[in-house]
Amino acid sequence: GGHSVALRRLEKVPDIDEETTSAGRSAIAGLFGGALYTLSATPIVSYLRMGSLFPLTRTLLRPCMYTLPRDCGGFAAYFGTYTFTRSHPLLKTLVGEGVLQELGTALISGSMAGVITYLWRSPWDTMYKKAMGWRPPDTPLLSAERFITSPRG
């Protein structure tokens, strides 16, 4: 995807070995991938939610105020953390040598990257949902909570 394209442009080579790239370059490439993802997905999601792409300020510009920093930062955080963790000497001593080295390295690196990405994206998701007027679906549990906490006259 966008991450691989950006890495090729940053390294100025047609074939890139993602194992040897630096965490900083991987994060920059992730930033580009996030922008590409947002700018391609937001119009589709807006069209599906609203049934139209007009007015542009409501269906494209307003959502992008939140999704662009969320996705760019999230992709940068994910790829940068994954690359940094994967090549860190401490991880190599924890996982050790052997058959399961690749699996252990991928699991730990992916887990760390997922946590960092979640920490970055959560506040942006909350702001996006509030700005777009999102409400949780009415479920029996929420209905019961509203009934219990509502003032009785």
Tab-separated table of C-alpha atoms in Angstrom:
chain	number	residue	atom	x	y	z
A	1	GLY	CA	0.000	0.000	0.000
A	2	GLY	CA	0.937	3.594	0.655
A	3	HIS	CA	3.640	2.643	3.166
A	4	SER	CA	5.585	0.576	0.621
A	5	VAL	CA	5.253	3.232	-2.095
A	6	ALA	CA	6.534	5.917	0.257
A	7	LEU	CA	9.449	3.738	1.405
A	8	ARG	CA	10.506	3.187	-2.199
A	9	ARG	CA	10.417	6.948	-2.796
A	10	LEU	CA	12.348	7.699	0.405
A	11	GLU	CA	15.045	5.105	-0.287
A	12	LYS	CA	15.106	5.889	-4.038
A	13	VAL	CA	15.232	2.214	-4.970
A	14	PRO	CA	12.626	0.134	-6.821
A	15	ASP	CA	12.787	-2.837	-4.411
A	16	ILE	CA	12.904	-2.067	-0.711
A	17	ASP	CA	13.831	-4.429	2.101
A	18	GLU	CA	11.474	-3.371	4.873
A	19	GLU	CA	13.545	-5.321	7.406
A	20	THR	CA	16.547	-3.000	7.053
A	21	THR	CA	14.794	0.370	6.901
A	22	SER	CA	15.035	2.742	9.874
A	23	ALA	CA	12.123	3.360	12.241
A	24	GLY	CA	12.091	7.063	11.304
A	25	ARG	CA	11.762	6.377	7.594
A	26	SER	CA	9.134	3.751	8.272
A	27	ALA	CA	7.149	6.266	10.356
A	28	ILE	CA	7.364	8.881	7.584
A	29	ALA	CA	6.203	6.288	5.075
A	30	GLY	CA	3.350	5.376	7.447
A	31	LEU	CA	2.350	9.038	7.592
A	32	PHE	CA	2.083	9.065	3.815
A	33	GLY	CA	0.123	5.797	3.875
A	34	GLY	CA	-2.294	7.251	6.428
A	35	ALA	CA	-2.898	10.323	4.285
A	36	LEU	CA	-3.514	8.142	1.241
A	37	TYR	CA	-5.926	5.974	3.225
A	38	THR	CA	-7.881	8.944	4.609
A	39	LEU	CA	-8.141	10.783	1.332
A	40	SER	CA	-9.412	7.662	-0.415
A	41	ALA	CA	-11.692	6.270	2.332
A	42	THR	CA	-13.369	9.446	3.642
A	43	PRO	CA	-15.311	10.193	0.437
A	44	ILE	CA	-16.533	6.589	0.273
A	45	VAL	CA	-17.642	6.512	3.916
A	46	SER	CA	-19.263	9.946	3.590
A	47	TYR	CA	-21.169	8.857	0.523
A	48	LEU	CA	-22.377	5.680	2.240
A	49	ARG	CA	-23.438	7.573	5.390
A	50	MET	CA	-25.019	10.632	3.763
A	51	GLY	CA	-26.032	9.322	0.345
A	52	SER	CA	-24.283	12.258	-1.308
A	53	LEU	CA	-20.943	14.025	-1.356
A	54	PHE	CA	-22.543	17.456	-1.130
A	55	PRO	CA	-22.272	19.777	0.709
A	56	LEU	CA	-18.519	19.173	0.704
A	57	THR	CA	-17.938	20.951	4.020
A	58	ARG	CA	-20.199	18.519	5.842
A	59	THR	CA	-19.329	15.295	4.074
A	60	LEU	CA	-15.610	15.677	3.293
A	61	LEU	CA	-13.876	18.611	4.937
A	62	ARG	CA	-15.304	18.278	8.424
A	63	PRO	CA	-14.602	14.535	8.751
A	64	CYS	CA	-11.068	14.993	7.354
A	65	MET	CA	-10.271	17.448	10.171
A	66	TYR	CA	-10.314	14.449	12.493
A	67	THR	CA	-9.566	11.463	10.295
A	68	LEU	CA	-6.454	12.916	8.631
A	69	PRO	CA	-4.480	13.460	11.867
A	70	ARG	CA	-5.907	10.225	13.306
A	71	ASP	CA	-4.876	8.081	10.352
A	72	CYS	CA	-1.596	9.825	9.508
A	73	GLY	CA	-0.447	9.726	13.121
A	74	GLY	CA	-1.804	6.224	13.615
A	75	PHE	CA	-0.055	4.775	10.578
A	76	ALA	CA	3.176	6.612	11.470
A	77	ALA	CA	2.964	5.341	15.059
A	78	TYR	CA	2.248	1.788	13.940
A	79	PHE	CA	4.978	1.438	11.325
A	80	GLY	CA	7.562	3.403	13.312
A	81	THR	CA	6.945	1.403	16.512
A	82	TYR	CA	6.839	-1.923	14.682
A	83	THR	CA	10.124	-1.263	12.888
A	84	PHE	CA	11.816	0.099	16.020
A	85	THR	CA	10.666	-2.786	18.219
A	86	ARG	CA	11.449	-5.443	15.613
A	87	SER	CA	15.065	-4.344	15.281
A	88	HIS	CA	15.676	-3.565	18.976
A	89	PRO	CA	18.478	-5.658	20.559
A	90	LEU	CA	16.466	-6.246	23.748
A	91	LEU	CA	13.731	-7.990	21.790
A	92	LYS	CA	16.284	-10.258	20.147
A	93	THR	CA	17.574	-11.365	23.569
A	94	LEU	CA	14.016	-11.887	24.885
A	95	VAL	CA	12.894	-13.979	21.946
A	96	GLY	CA	16.190	-15.805	21.469
A	97	GLU	CA	17.169	-17.985	18.555
A	98	GLY	CA	15.284	-20.833	17.017
A	99	VAL	CA	12.235	-21.798	15.098
A	100	LEU	CA	9.819	-19.496	16.890
A	101	GLN	CA	12.064	-16.417	16.738
A	102	GLU	CA	10.248	-14.889	13.768
A	103	LEU	CA	6.813	-15.564	15.263
A	104	GLY	CA	7.771	-14.173	18.677
A	105	THR	CA	9.339	-11.087	17.141
A	106	ALA	CA	6.265	-10.435	15.005
A	107	LEU	CA	3.858	-10.962	17.931
A	108	ILE	CA	5.702	-8.672	20.333
A	109	SER	CA	6.428	-5.994	17.726
A	110	GLY	CA	2.869	-6.058	16.427
A	111	SER	CA	1.440	-5.902	19.939
A	112	MET	CA	3.578	-2.909	20.891
A	113	ALA	CA	2.694	-1.160	17.647
A	114	GLY	CA	-1.000	-1.858	18.208
A	115	VAL	CA	-0.957	-0.393	21.715
A	116	ILE	CA	0.854	2.774	20.618
A	117	THR	CA	-1.509	3.172	17.664
A	118	TYR	CA	-4.549	2.729	19.911
A	119	LEU	CA	-3.246	5.373	22.316
A	120	TRP	CA	-2.850	7.816	19.426
A	121	ARG	CA	-6.136	7.103	17.651
A	122	SER	CA	-8.567	6.896	20.595
A	123	PRO	CA	-8.777	10.631	21.369
A	124	TRP	CA	-9.208	11.435	17.667
A	125	ASP	CA	-12.000	8.880	17.362
A	126	THR	CA	-13.774	10.396	20.347
A	127	MET	CA	-13.490	13.938	18.952
A	128	TYR	CA	-14.677	12.732	15.540
A	129	LYS	CA	-17.720	10.972	16.958
A	130	LYS	CA	-18.710	13.976	19.066
A	131	ALA	CA	-18.251	16.401	16.167
A	132	MET	CA	-20.275	14.237	13.805
A	133	GLY	CA	-23.094	13.768	16.315
A	134	TRP	CA	-22.619	10.023	16.781
A	135	ARG	CA	-24.785	8.307	19.385
A	136	PRO	CA	-24.397	4.731	20.556
A	137	PRO	CA	-27.093	2.390	19.269
A	138	ASP	CA	-30.084	1.958	21.537
A	139	THR	CA	-29.615	-1.425	23.173
A	140	PRO	CA	-31.608	-3.065	25.971
A	141	LEU	CA	-28.757	-2.394	28.393
A	142	LEU	CA	-28.671	1.328	27.536
A	143	SER	CA	-32.461	1.532	27.758
A	144	ALA	CA	-32.352	-0.038	31.222
A	145	GLU	CA	-29.617	2.380	32.306
A	146	ARG	CA	-31.630	5.367	31.076
A	147	PHE	CA	-34.715	4.068	32.893
A	148	ILE	CA	-32.809	3.580	36.157
A	149	THR	CA	-30.984	6.935	36.047
A	150	SER	CA	-33.877	9.057	34.766
A	151	PRO	CA	-35.505	11.423	37.270
A	152	ARG	CA	-38.915	10.187	38.325
A	153	GLY	CA	-41.730	12.622	38.936
